[in-house]
């Protein structure tokens, strides 16, 4: 088996999470919403067993737990818990770990539904959030209120401008629990839980972990103690993972290594190509040698992954012409899958923010986010080049 810690994470992904499969090489699907028992005593026992996987679907499911275990193994976590989506994982963690009167510190540039959760639901329940420039560790340190700040919410690399947060500096902050959304990097890029002081790593497994746009899932990885507490909340909150989605994700996870390597290779080539285009004013990709945080990229990311963003000098009109001229590359909002996708944050993922908030975050109307898929690099480059020619001609 490949569960030897000496092996690379991509190797371990191939057999991770097989506890319930009984020797079957493919994952086993357990669609049952409930489980029958032989006796009164057994029913009673299961009902009071924390994190039980064979009692009732909302409490746990064998295949869903296999999937969570696989991600937990890749993260080097004591344990992991799956959710019905990335937002299910984040909202459950935040509501389980914070009470009225407590305080959260988060970075300004976040997945926008996370921002909505903190600004909306949390504020309504009397949990205040201070938003900081995530790239400046001193702002994080200064925003923490001793005895009051319960949680730091960190996302690295961030959506959509791929900024890195220095996890060693975050980990050194004493007091609050530190939650890291590592969706963009995957466990192959960022080894967040290896840094003492980082408590929880979260993934939207809807993205690269499942990798095929056929599952909506979230995962939290961390200590047994924290997860036991969060599990109680997850069971009340009901943001639990579908067995079918977990089954798809466990199949997808097997190829995480080859997929992320291919996507990284293509993303690097595309970032270089974009840099050479006159109509592109800026490219955001951690793999570029002139990335403003190049030293941190080197220290904190083992591989720079397949997501990049870029500004078109012509603004939203130029984006519309460019996107409509793409053929192979598709317009859709997600990332980490086999198809190369583009999205316009201003009118889609970040449309809920005010224009002032977007400007403050550096999200301009000419920004395009691209999730690089598994197509052959040269075909992607050809499609992007022709789209620039066509869109320049139609202006
Ligand atoms: C997609 C995403 C989420 C939310 O995940 P869902 O599965 O869509 O709920 C959270 N954080 C990041 C960075 C994401 O990309």
mmCIF file of C-alpha atoms and ligand atoms in Angstrom:
data_model
loop_
_atom_site.group_PDB
_atom_site.id
_atom_site.type_symbol
_atom_site.label_atom_id
_atom_site.label_comp_id
_atom_site.label_asym_id
_atom_site.label_seq_id
_atom_site.Cartn_x
_atom_site.Cartn_y
_atom_site.Cartn_z
ATOM 1 C CA UNK A 1 0.000 0.000 0.000
ATOM 2 C CA UNK A 2 1.016 3.584 -0.427
ATOM 3 C CA UNK A 3 0.173 4.940 3.032
ATOM 4 C CA UNK A 4 3.834 5.202 3.996
ATOM 5 C CA UNK A 5 4.591 8.773 5.087
ATOM 6 C CA UNK A 6 7.873 8.552 3.190
ATOM 7 C CA UNK A 7 5.976 8.555 -0.102
ATOM 8 C CA UNK A 8 5.019 11.714 -1.955
ATOM 9 C CA UNK A 9 1.474 12.970 -1.452
ATOM 10 C CA UNK A 10 0.612 12.207 -5.108
ATOM 11 C CA UNK A 11 1.608 8.584 -4.563
ATOM 12 C CA UNK A 12 -0.438 8.323 -1.411
ATOM 13 C CA UNK A 13 -3.494 9.764 -3.176
ATOM 14 C CA UNK A 14 -3.698 6.571 -5.237
ATOM 15 C CA UNK A 15 -4.784 4.320 -2.393
ATOM 16 C CA UNK A 16 -5.744 6.748 0.377
ATOM 17 C CA UNK A 17 -9.223 6.265 1.867
ATOM 18 C CA UNK A 18 -9.938 2.594 1.353
ATOM 19 C CA UNK A 19 -11.060 1.629 4.832
ATOM 20 C CA UNK A 20 -14.562 0.552 3.821
ATOM 21 C CA UNK A 21 -13.685 -0.943 0.439
ATOM 22 C CA UNK A 22 -12.764 -4.453 1.626
ATOM 23 C CA UNK A 23 -10.096 -5.072 -0.982
ATOM 24 C CA UNK A 24 -12.036 -3.533 -3.864
ATOM 25 C CA UNK A 25 -9.658 -1.355 -5.842
ATOM 26 C CA UNK A 26 -12.440 1.040 -6.747
ATOM 27 C CA UNK A 27 -14.132 3.005 -3.956
ATOM 28 C CA UNK A 28 -17.395 1.552 -2.646
ATOM 29 C CA UNK A 29 -20.596 3.591 -2.803
ATOM 30 C CA UNK A 30 -22.824 3.459 0.278
ATOM 31 C CA UNK A 31 -25.992 5.339 -0.637
ATOM 32 C CA UNK A 32 -27.959 4.175 2.407
ATOM 33 C CA UNK A 33 -29.456 6.921 4.587
ATOM 34 C CA UNK A 34 -29.755 4.576 7.570
ATOM 35 C CA UNK A 35 -28.376 1.296 8.898
ATOM 36 C CA UNK A 36 -30.255 -1.577 10.566
ATOM 37 C CA UNK A 37 -28.851 -3.236 13.688
ATOM 38 C CA UNK A 38 -29.377 -6.618 15.380
ATOM 39 C CA UNK A 39 -30.368 -5.415 18.812
ATOM 40 C CA UNK A 40 -31.704 -2.656 20.998
ATOM 41 C CA UNK A 41 -28.324 -2.417 22.695
ATOM 42 C CA UNK A 42 -26.508 -1.933 19.393
ATOM 43 C CA UNK A 43 -28.938 0.803 18.305
ATOM 44 C CA UNK A 44 -28.362 2.590 21.569
ATOM 45 C CA UNK A 45 -24.607 2.282 21.241
ATOM 46 C CA UNK A 46 -24.470 3.647 17.713
ATOM 47 C CA UNK A 47 -26.761 6.558 18.541
ATOM 48 C CA UNK A 48 -24.319 7.723 21.173
ATOM 49 C CA UNK A 49 -21.071 7.041 19.280
ATOM 50 C CA UNK A 50 -19.437 10.281 18.095
ATOM 51 C CA UNK A 51 -18.574 10.361 14.381
ATOM 52 C CA UNK A 52 -20.452 7.099 13.825
ATOM 53 C CA UNK A 53 -20.536 6.080 10.138
ATOM 54 C CA UNK A 54 -23.183 3.311 10.293
ATOM 55 C CA UNK A 55 -26.112 4.812 12.186
ATOM 56 C CA UNK A 56 -27.870 7.563 10.201
ATOM 57 C CA UNK A 57 -26.661 9.391 7.091
ATOM 58 C CA UNK A 58 -26.408 12.860 8.593
ATOM 59 C CA UNK A 59 -24.107 11.579 11.357
ATOM 60 C CA UNK A 60 -21.709 9.847 8.984
ATOM 61 C CA UNK A 61 -21.332 7.411 6.101
ATOM 62 C CA UNK A 62 -18.543 4.870 5.445
ATOM 63 C CA UNK A 63 -17.680 6.057 1.917
ATOM 64 C CA UNK A 64 -17.941 9.726 2.829
ATOM 65 C CA UNK A 65 -15.555 9.148 5.729
ATOM 66 C CA UNK A 66 -13.181 7.262 3.405
ATOM 67 C CA UNK A 67 -13.088 10.307 1.186
ATOM 68 C CA UNK A 68 -12.450 12.629 4.148
ATOM 69 C CA UNK A 69 -9.752 10.263 5.447
ATOM 70 C CA UNK A 70 -8.017 10.337 2.075
ATOM 71 C CA UNK A 71 -7.830 14.132 2.103
ATOM 72 C CA UNK A 72 -6.778 14.064 5.765
ATOM 73 C CA UNK A 73 -3.962 11.667 4.876
ATOM 74 C CA UNK A 74 -2.730 13.977 2.117
ATOM 75 C CA UNK A 75 -2.773 16.887 4.557
ATOM 76 C CA UNK A 76 -0.963 14.898 7.244
ATOM 77 C CA UNK A 77 -3.928 15.587 9.568
ATOM 78 C CA UNK A 78 -4.958 13.639 12.657
ATOM 79 C CA UNK A 79 -8.444 13.481 11.194
ATOM 80 C CA UNK A 80 -10.786 15.004 8.619
ATOM 81 C CA UNK A 81 -14.483 15.569 8.106
ATOM 82 C CA UNK A 82 -16.398 15.933 4.823
ATOM 83 C CA UNK A 83 -19.187 18.430 4.091
ATOM 84 C CA UNK A 84 -21.748 18.999 1.353
ATOM 85 C CA UNK A 85 -19.689 21.887 -0.090
ATOM 86 C CA UNK A 86 -16.719 24.080 0.671
ATOM 87 C CA UNK A 87 -19.086 26.681 2.100
ATOM 88 C CA UNK A 88 -20.680 23.970 4.243
ATOM 89 C CA UNK A 89 -17.239 23.325 5.732
ATOM 90 C CA UNK A 90 -16.424 26.997 6.324
ATOM 91 C CA UNK A 91 -19.814 28.001 7.711
ATOM 92 C CA UNK A 92 -19.923 24.990 10.023
ATOM 93 C CA UNK A 93 -16.420 25.704 11.314
ATOM 94 C CA UNK A 94 -17.107 29.401 11.868
ATOM 95 C CA UNK A 95 -20.429 28.828 13.623
ATOM 96 C CA UNK A 96 -19.039 25.951 15.700
ATOM 97 C CA UNK A 97 -15.987 27.899 16.840
ATOM 98 C CA UNK A 98 -17.306 31.436 17.387
ATOM 99 C CA UNK A 99 -19.972 32.850 19.716
ATOM 100 C CA UNK A 100 -21.707 36.218 19.980
ATOM 101 C CA UNK A 101 -19.322 38.857 21.262
ATOM 102 C CA UNK A 102 -16.306 37.103 19.822
ATOM 103 C CA UNK A 103 -14.215 38.408 16.984
ATOM 104 C CA UNK A 104 -12.730 37.080 13.738
ATOM 105 C CA UNK A 105 -9.828 38.392 11.680
ATOM 106 C CA UNK A 106 -9.910 37.585 7.970
ATOM 107 C CA UNK A 107 -8.177 38.833 4.863
ATOM 108 C CA UNK A 108 -10.062 41.191 2.540
ATOM 109 C CA UNK A 109 -9.379 39.112 -0.534
ATOM 110 C CA UNK A 110 -11.379 35.951 0.030
ATOM 111 C CA UNK A 111 -13.691 33.635 -1.823
ATOM 112 C CA UNK A 112 -16.679 35.992 -1.963
ATOM 113 C CA UNK A 113 -19.221 33.679 -0.266
ATOM 114 C CA UNK A 114 -16.836 33.502 2.710
ATOM 115 C CA UNK A 115 -16.833 37.304 2.797
ATOM 116 C CA UNK A 116 -20.645 37.225 2.680
ATOM 117 C CA UNK A 117 -20.788 34.744 5.559
ATOM 118 C CA UNK A 118 -18.546 36.883 7.741
ATOM 119 C CA UNK A 119 -20.176 40.185 6.850
ATOM 120 C CA UNK A 120 -23.738 38.892 6.821
ATOM 121 C CA UNK A 121 -24.610 35.949 9.040
ATOM 122 C CA UNK A 122 -21.745 36.399 11.494
ATOM 123 C CA UNK A 123 -22.396 40.128 11.932
ATOM 124 C CA UNK A 124 -26.105 39.389 12.460
ATOM 125 C CA UNK A 125 -25.233 36.980 15.276
ATOM 126 C CA UNK A 126 -22.928 39.500 16.950
ATOM 127 C CA UNK A 127 -19.624 38.075 15.689
ATOM 128 C CA UNK A 128 -17.559 40.943 14.333
ATOM 129 C CA UNK A 129 -14.881 40.517 11.659
ATOM 130 C CA UNK A 130 -11.897 42.770 11.009
ATOM 131 C CA UNK A 131 -10.705 42.499 7.396
ATOM 132 C CA UNK A 132 -6.989 43.028 6.791
ATOM 133 C CA UNK A 133 -4.577 43.109 3.868
ATOM 134 C CA UNK A 134 -3.704 39.422 4.021
ATOM 135 C CA UNK A 135 -0.273 39.909 2.531
ATOM 136 C CA UNK A 136 0.809 42.096 5.458
ATOM 137 C CA UNK A 137 1.459 39.907 8.554
ATOM 138 C CA UNK A 138 1.615 42.984 10.785
ATOM 139 C CA UNK A 139 -2.003 43.813 9.967
ATOM 140 C CA UNK A 140 -3.066 40.338 11.107
ATOM 141 C CA UNK A 141 -1.076 40.666 14.317
ATOM 142 C CA UNK A 142 -2.414 44.151 15.075
ATOM 143 C CA UNK A 143 -6.050 43.174 14.425
ATOM 144 C CA UNK A 144 -6.093 40.345 16.978
ATOM 145 C CA UNK A 145 -7.873 41.288 20.228
ATOM 146 C CA UNK A 146 -6.505 39.157 23.056
ATOM 147 C CA UNK A 147 -9.255 37.126 24.728
ATOM 148 C CA UNK A 148 -11.818 38.168 22.120
ATOM 149 C CA UNK A 149 -10.519 37.016 18.733
ATOM 150 C CA UNK A 150 -11.593 33.390 18.365
ATOM 151 C CA UNK A 151 -10.645 32.682 14.761
ATOM 152 C CA UNK A 152 -8.358 33.764 11.918
ATOM 153 C CA UNK A 153 -9.714 32.983 8.439
ATOM 154 C CA UNK A 154 -6.901 32.675 5.913
ATOM 155 C CA UNK A 155 -6.994 31.781 2.213
ATOM 156 C CA UNK A 156 -3.765 31.104 0.338
ATOM 157 C CA UNK A 157 -3.325 31.509 -2.593
ATOM 158 C CA UNK A 158 -6.318 33.836 -2.568
ATOM 159 C CA UNK A 159 -9.167 34.191 -5.000
ATOM 160 C CA UNK A 160 -8.908 35.785 -7.532
ATOM 161 C CA UNK A 161 -5.490 37.492 -7.482
ATOM 162 C CA UNK A 162 -3.414 34.562 -6.187
ATOM 163 C CA UNK A 163 -1.909 36.458 -3.281
ATOM 164 C CA UNK A 164 -0.042 34.354 -0.750
ATOM 165 C CA UNK A 165 -0.448 34.634 3.000
ATOM 166 C CA UNK A 166 2.656 33.911 5.061
ATOM 167 C CA UNK A 167 1.474 30.917 7.096
ATOM 168 C CA UNK A 168 4.487 30.850 9.392
ATOM 169 C CA UNK A 169 3.647 34.376 10.567
ATOM 170 C CA UNK A 170 -0.039 33.501 10.963
ATOM 171 C CA UNK A 171 0.830 30.324 12.869
ATOM 172 C CA UNK A 172 2.929 32.323 15.343
ATOM 173 C CA UNK A 173 -0.074 34.410 16.454
ATOM 174 C CA UNK A 174 -1.100 33.100 19.876
ATOM 175 C CA UNK A 175 -4.712 32.669 20.951
ATOM 176 C CA UNK A 176 -7.176 32.324 18.085
ATOM 177 C CA UNK A 177 -7.763 29.166 16.045
ATOM 178 C CA UNK A 178 -6.241 29.471 12.576
ATOM 179 C CA UNK A 179 -8.301 28.145 9.665
ATOM 180 C CA UNK A 180 -6.625 27.995 6.245
ATOM 181 C CA UNK A 181 -8.628 27.649 3.022
ATOM 182 C CA UNK A 182 -6.113 25.784 0.849
ATOM 183 C CA UNK A 183 -8.430 25.105 -2.109
ATOM 184 C CA UNK A 184 -6.342 26.923 -4.735
ATOM 185 C CA UNK A 185 -3.083 25.254 -3.816
ATOM 186 C CA UNK A 186 -4.298 21.701 -3.011
ATOM 187 C CA UNK A 187 -2.361 19.576 -0.472
ATOM 188 C CA UNK A 188 0.308 19.122 -3.156
ATOM 189 C CA UNK A 189 1.259 22.802 -3.086
ATOM 190 C CA UNK A 190 0.844 23.980 0.499
ATOM 191 C CA UNK A 191 1.611 21.850 3.548
ATOM 192 C CA UNK A 192 -0.282 24.094 5.930
ATOM 193 C CA UNK A 193 -0.855 21.607 8.750
ATOM 194 C CA UNK A 194 2.855 20.833 8.903
ATOM 195 C CA UNK A 195 3.338 24.315 10.343
ATOM 196 C CA UNK A 196 2.819 24.126 14.130
ATOM 197 C CA UNK A 197 0.125 26.631 15.075
ATOM 198 C CA UNK A 198 -2.083 26.124 12.015
ATOM 199 C CA UNK A 199 -5.167 24.333 13.368
ATOM 200 C CA UNK A 200 -7.530 23.638 10.495
ATOM 201 C CA UNK A 201 -7.163 23.265 6.746
ATOM 202 C CA UNK A 202 -10.230 23.522 4.573
ATOM 203 C CA UNK A 203 -10.785 22.532 0.951
ATOM 204 C CA UNK A 204 -13.586 23.021 -1.472
ATOM 205 C CA UNK A 205 -13.215 19.506 -2.893
ATOM 206 C CA UNK A 206 -15.605 20.607 -5.632
ATOM 207 C CA UNK A 207 -12.419 21.880 -7.247
ATOM 208 C CA UNK A 208 -9.087 20.126 -7.878
ATOM 209 C CA UNK A 209 -9.445 17.348 -5.286
ATOM 210 C CA UNK A 210 -12.409 15.743 -7.045
ATOM 211 C CA UNK A 211 -11.133 17.317 -10.239
ATOM 212 C CA UNK A 212 -13.896 16.404 -12.717
ATOM 213 C CA UNK A 213 -16.691 18.920 -12.058
ATOM 214 C CA UNK A 214 -18.908 16.077 -10.876
ATOM 215 C CA UNK A 215 -19.005 16.572 -7.108
ATOM 216 C CA UNK A 216 -19.884 19.390 -4.696
ATOM 217 C CA UNK A 217 -17.940 18.825 -1.480
ATOM 218 C CA UNK A 218 -15.927 20.375 1.310
ATOM 219 C CA UNK A 219 -13.395 18.969 3.772
ATOM 220 C CA UNK A 220 -11.919 20.150 7.055
ATOM 221 C CA UNK A 221 -8.663 18.623 8.324
ATOM 222 C CA UNK A 222 -7.244 19.036 11.831
ATOM 223 C CA UNK A 223 -6.993 17.566 15.318
ATOM 224 C CA UNK A 224 -9.330 14.919 16.782
ATOM 225 C CA UNK A 225 -10.448 17.319 19.527
ATOM 226 C CA UNK A 226 -11.395 20.171 17.246
ATOM 227 C CA UNK A 227 -13.079 17.865 14.770
ATOM 228 C CA UNK A 228 -15.163 16.193 17.450
ATOM 229 C CA UNK A 229 -16.572 19.560 18.388
ATOM 230 C CA UNK A 230 -17.125 20.546 14.761
ATOM 231 C CA UNK A 231 -18.695 17.152 14.002
ATOM 232 C CA UNK A 232 -21.411 17.820 16.586
ATOM 233 C CA UNK A 233 -22.135 21.059 14.836
ATOM 234 C CA UNK A 234 -21.987 19.561 11.332
ATOM 235 C CA UNK A 235 -24.604 17.028 12.337
ATOM 236 C CA UNK A 236 -26.926 19.840 13.505
ATOM 237 C CA UNK A 237 -26.085 22.154 10.646
ATOM 238 C CA UNK A 238 -26.752 19.341 8.169
ATOM 239 C CA UNK A 239 -24.190 20.462 5.604
ATOM 240 C CA UNK A 240 -23.225 16.832 5.085
ATOM 241 C CA UNK A 241 -21.632 15.306 1.995
ATOM 242 C CA UNK A 242 -23.560 13.179 -0.501
ATOM 243 C CA UNK A 243 -22.214 9.592 -0.656
ATOM 244 C CA UNK A 244 -22.328 9.708 -4.453
ATOM 245 C CA UNK A 245 -20.304 12.915 -4.624
ATOM 246 C CA UNK A 246 -17.767 11.535 -2.133
ATOM 247 C CA UNK A 247 -17.480 8.397 -4.275
ATOM 248 C CA UNK A 248 -16.834 10.460 -7.411
ATOM 249 C CA UNK A 249 -14.309 12.555 -5.506
ATOM 250 C CA UNK A 250 -12.415 9.555 -4.189
ATOM 251 C CA UNK A 251 -12.096 8.256 -7.737
ATOM 252 C CA UNK A 252 -10.968 11.697 -8.938
ATOM 253 C CA UNK A 253 -8.469 12.086 -6.122
ATOM 254 C CA UNK A 254 -6.445 9.111 -7.408
ATOM 255 C CA UNK A 255 -5.134 11.215 -10.309
ATOM 256 C CA UNK A 256 -4.555 14.439 -8.353
ATOM 257 C CA UNK A 257 -0.790 14.339 -8.891
ATOM 258 C CA UNK A 258 -0.773 13.985 -12.683
ATOM 259 C CA UNK A 259 -3.592 16.469 -13.057
ATOM 260 C CA UNK A 260 -2.013 19.186 -10.944
ATOM 261 C CA UNK A 261 1.368 18.710 -12.614
ATOM 262 C CA UNK A 262 -0.147 18.982 -16.101
ATOM 263 C CA UNK A 263 -2.251 21.994 -15.117
ATOM 264 C CA UNK A 264 0.789 23.691 -13.601
ATOM 265 C CA UNK A 265 2.868 23.127 -16.725
ATOM 266 C CA UNK A 266 0.174 24.616 -18.944
ATOM 267 C CA UNK A 267 -0.565 27.489 -16.550
ATOM 268 C CA UNK A 268 3.131 28.432 -16.535
ATOM 269 C CA UNK A 269 3.240 28.460 -20.338
ATOM 270 C CA UNK A 270 -0.005 30.453 -20.538
ATOM 271 C CA UNK A 271 1.239 32.974 -17.961
ATOM 272 C CA UNK A 272 4.355 33.544 -20.100
ATOM 273 C CA UNK A 273 2.222 33.904 -23.231
ATOM 274 C CA UNK A 274 -0.081 36.424 -21.538
ATOM 275 C CA UNK A 275 2.884 38.436 -20.302
ATOM 276 C CA UNK A 276 3.972 38.822 -23.926
ATOM 277 C CA UNK A 277 0.550 40.082 -25.117
ATOM 278 C CA UNK A 278 0.263 43.889 -25.525
ATOM 279 C CA UNK A 279 -3.400 43.945 -24.542
ATOM 280 C CA UNK A 280 -2.647 42.286 -21.184
ATOM 281 C CA UNK A 281 -1.602 44.840 -18.573
ATOM 282 C CA UNK A 282 -0.847 42.437 -15.718
ATOM 283 C CA UNK A 283 -0.611 38.706 -15.068
ATOM 284 C CA UNK A 284 -1.131 37.192 -11.624
ATOM 285 C CA UNK A 285 0.483 33.772 -11.291
ATOM 286 C CA UNK A 286 2.675 32.536 -8.431
ATOM 287 C CA UNK A 287 4.852 30.638 -10.910
ATOM 288 C CA UNK A 288 6.114 33.786 -12.655
ATOM 289 C CA UNK A 289 9.671 34.695 -11.710
ATOM 290 C CA UNK A 290 8.657 38.333 -11.138
ATOM 291 C CA UNK A 291 5.749 37.511 -8.808
ATOM 292 C CA UNK A 292 5.890 40.169 -6.037
ATOM 293 C CA UNK A 293 5.974 37.423 -3.387
ATOM 294 C CA UNK A 294 8.442 35.159 -5.197
ATOM 295 C CA UNK A 295 10.415 34.415 -2.018
ATOM 296 C CA UNK A 296 7.273 33.343 -0.166
ATOM 297 C CA UNK A 297 6.095 31.282 -3.156
ATOM 298 C CA UNK A 298 9.370 29.378 -3.020
ATOM 299 C CA UNK A 299 9.151 28.826 0.728
ATOM 300 C CA UNK A 300 5.453 27.944 0.921
ATOM 301 C CA UNK A 301 4.391 26.261 -2.332
ATOM 302 C CA UNK A 302 5.788 23.001 -3.683
ATOM 303 C CA UNK A 303 3.963 23.457 -7.000
ATOM 304 C CA UNK A 304 2.217 26.604 -8.269
ATOM 305 C CA UNK A 305 -0.975 24.874 -9.578
ATOM 306 C CA UNK A 306 -3.232 25.721 -12.474
ATOM 307 C CA UNK A 307 -5.075 28.951 -11.675
ATOM 308 C CA UNK A 308 -4.069 32.383 -12.929
ATOM 309 C CA UNK A 309 -5.646 35.775 -13.466
ATOM 310 C CA UNK A 310 -4.861 38.663 -15.771
ATOM 311 C CA UNK A 311 -5.984 42.209 -16.509
ATOM 312 C CA UNK A 312 -7.004 43.227 -19.987
ATOM 313 C CA UNK A 313 -6.108 46.866 -20.606
ATOM 314 C CA UNK A 314 -9.376 47.413 -22.492
ATOM 315 C CA UNK A 315 -11.567 46.689 -19.437
ATOM 316 C CA UNK A 316 -14.886 44.838 -19.477
ATOM 317 C CA UNK A 317 -15.550 45.377 -23.208
ATOM 318 C CA UNK A 318 -12.211 43.781 -24.049
ATOM 319 C CA UNK A 319 -13.000 40.876 -21.695
ATOM 320 C CA UNK A 320 -16.327 40.263 -23.416
ATOM 321 C CA UNK A 321 -14.729 40.223 -26.891
ATOM 322 C CA UNK A 322 -11.876 38.003 -25.703
ATOM 323 C CA UNK A 323 -14.093 35.483 -23.918
ATOM 324 C CA UNK A 324 -16.551 35.263 -26.792
ATOM 325 C CA UNK A 325 -13.653 34.636 -29.197
ATOM 326 C CA UNK A 326 -12.342 31.645 -27.208
ATOM 327 C CA UNK A 327 -13.205 28.238 -28.657
ATOM 328 C CA UNK A 328 -11.482 25.485 -26.726
ATOM 329 C CA UNK A 329 -11.462 27.457 -23.490
ATOM 330 C CA UNK A 330 -14.958 27.594 -22.015
ATOM 331 C CA UNK A 331 -16.774 30.259 -20.007
ATOM 332 C CA UNK A 332 -17.782 28.788 -16.650
ATOM 333 C CA UNK A 333 -17.308 29.493 -12.962
ATOM 334 C CA UNK A 334 -15.311 26.859 -11.163
ATOM 335 C CA UNK A 335 -11.741 25.625 -11.079
ATOM 336 C CA UNK A 336 -9.505 22.607 -10.816
ATOM 337 C CA UNK A 337 -11.380 20.498 -13.396
ATOM 338 C CA UNK A 338 -10.339 18.897 -16.710
ATOM 339 C CA UNK A 339 -11.692 21.751 -18.867
ATOM 340 C CA UNK A 340 -9.923 25.095 -19.083
ATOM 341 C CA UNK A 341 -12.390 27.724 -17.876
ATOM 342 C CA UNK A 342 -12.465 31.499 -17.760
ATOM 343 C CA UNK A 343 -14.609 33.690 -15.586
ATOM 344 C CA UNK A 344 -15.019 37.458 -15.170
ATOM 345 C CA UNK A 345 -14.939 38.077 -11.402
ATOM 346 C CA UNK A 346 -16.590 41.525 -11.593
ATOM 347 C CA UNK A 347 -19.806 40.155 -13.084
ATOM 348 C CA UNK A 348 -19.802 36.642 -11.596
ATOM 349 C CA UNK A 349 -17.878 35.482 -8.513
ATOM 350 C CA UNK A 350 -17.419 38.967 -7.050
ATOM 351 C CA UNK A 351 -20.594 40.606 -8.393
ATOM 352 C CA UNK A 352 -22.046 40.724 -4.875
ATOM 353 C CA UNK A 353 -19.363 43.206 -3.783
ATOM 354 C CA UNK A 354 -19.774 46.938 -4.315
ATOM 355 C CA UNK A 355 -17.597 48.580 -7.001
ATOM 356 C CA UNK A 356 -15.676 50.335 -4.169
ATOM 357 C CA UNK A 357 -14.972 47.002 -2.446
ATOM 358 C CA UNK A 358 -13.783 45.472 -5.690
ATOM 359 C CA UNK A 359 -11.523 48.429 -6.368
ATOM 360 C CA UNK A 360 -10.123 48.145 -2.846
ATOM 361 C CA UNK A 361 -9.315 44.487 -3.543
ATOM 362 C CA UNK A 362 -7.672 45.221 -6.877
ATOM 363 C CA UNK A 363 -10.416 43.437 -8.847
ATOM 364 C CA UNK A 364 -10.786 45.572 -11.942
ATOM 365 C CA UNK A 365 -13.378 45.322 -14.711
ATOM 366 C CA UNK A 366 -10.683 43.969 -17.052
ATOM 367 C CA UNK A 367 -9.780 41.043 -14.775
ATOM 368 C CA UNK A 368 -10.127 37.491 -16.106
ATOM 369 C CA UNK A 369 -9.600 34.381 -13.962
ATOM 370 C CA UNK A 370 -8.525 31.238 -15.756
ATOM 371 C CA UNK A 371 -8.553 27.700 -14.387
ATOM 372 C CA UNK A 372 -6.267 25.659 -16.587
ATOM 373 C CA UNK A 373 -7.481 22.162 -17.431
ATOM 374 C CA UNK A 374 -5.978 19.059 -18.962
ATOM 375 C CA UNK A 375 -5.986 19.941 -22.666
ATOM 376 C CA UNK A 376 -2.608 19.765 -24.438
ATOM 377 C CA UNK A 377 -0.707 22.986 -23.726
ATOM 378 C CA UNK A 378 -0.120 23.861 -27.366
ATOM 379 C CA UNK A 379 -3.855 23.651 -28.146
ATOM 380 C CA UNK A 380 -4.619 25.997 -25.264
ATOM 381 C CA UNK A 381 -1.957 28.462 -26.368
ATOM 382 C CA UNK A 382 -3.305 28.387 -29.929
ATOM 383 C CA UNK A 383 -6.852 29.086 -28.726
ATOM 384 C CA UNK A 384 -5.743 31.974 -26.526
ATOM 385 C CA UNK A 385 -3.623 33.519 -29.302
ATOM 386 C CA UNK A 386 -6.420 33.333 -31.858
ATOM 387 C CA UNK A 387 -8.863 34.864 -29.362
ATOM 388 C CA UNK A 388 -6.551 37.847 -28.919
ATOM 389 C CA UNK A 389 -6.306 38.287 -32.699
ATOM 390 C CA UNK A 390 -10.055 37.960 -33.260
ATOM 391 C CA UNK A 391 -10.975 40.240 -30.375
ATOM 392 C CA UNK A 392 -8.430 42.905 -31.429
ATOM 393 C CA UNK A 393 -9.865 42.774 -34.978
ATOM 394 C CA UNK A 394 -13.476 43.250 -33.847
ATOM 395 C CA UNK A 395 -12.775 46.433 -31.915
HETATM 396 C C1 LIG B 1 -15.087 27.175 -4.409
HETATM 397 C C2 LIG B 1 -14.403 27.718 -3.225
HETATM 398 C C3 LIG B 1 -15.022 27.735 -1.962
HETATM 399 C C4 LIG B 1 -16.428 27.264 -1.747
HETATM 400 O O1 LIG B 1 -16.591 25.944 -2.095
HETATM 401 P P1 LIG B 1 -17.990 25.324 -2.601
HETATM 402 O O2 LIG B 1 -17.673 23.895 -2.766
HETATM 403 O O3 LIG B 1 -18.369 26.055 -3.850
HETATM 404 O O4 LIG B 1 -18.981 25.608 -1.510
HETATM 405 C C5 LIG B 1 -14.317 28.240 -0.902
HETATM 406 N N1 LIG B 1 -13.067 28.712 -1.052
HETATM 407 C C6 LIG B 1 -12.445 28.719 -2.242
HETATM 408 C C7 LIG B 1 -11.061 29.258 -2.335
HETATM 409 C C8 LIG B 1 -13.083 28.223 -3.367
HETATM 410 O O5 LIG B 1 -12.467 28.236 -4.560
#
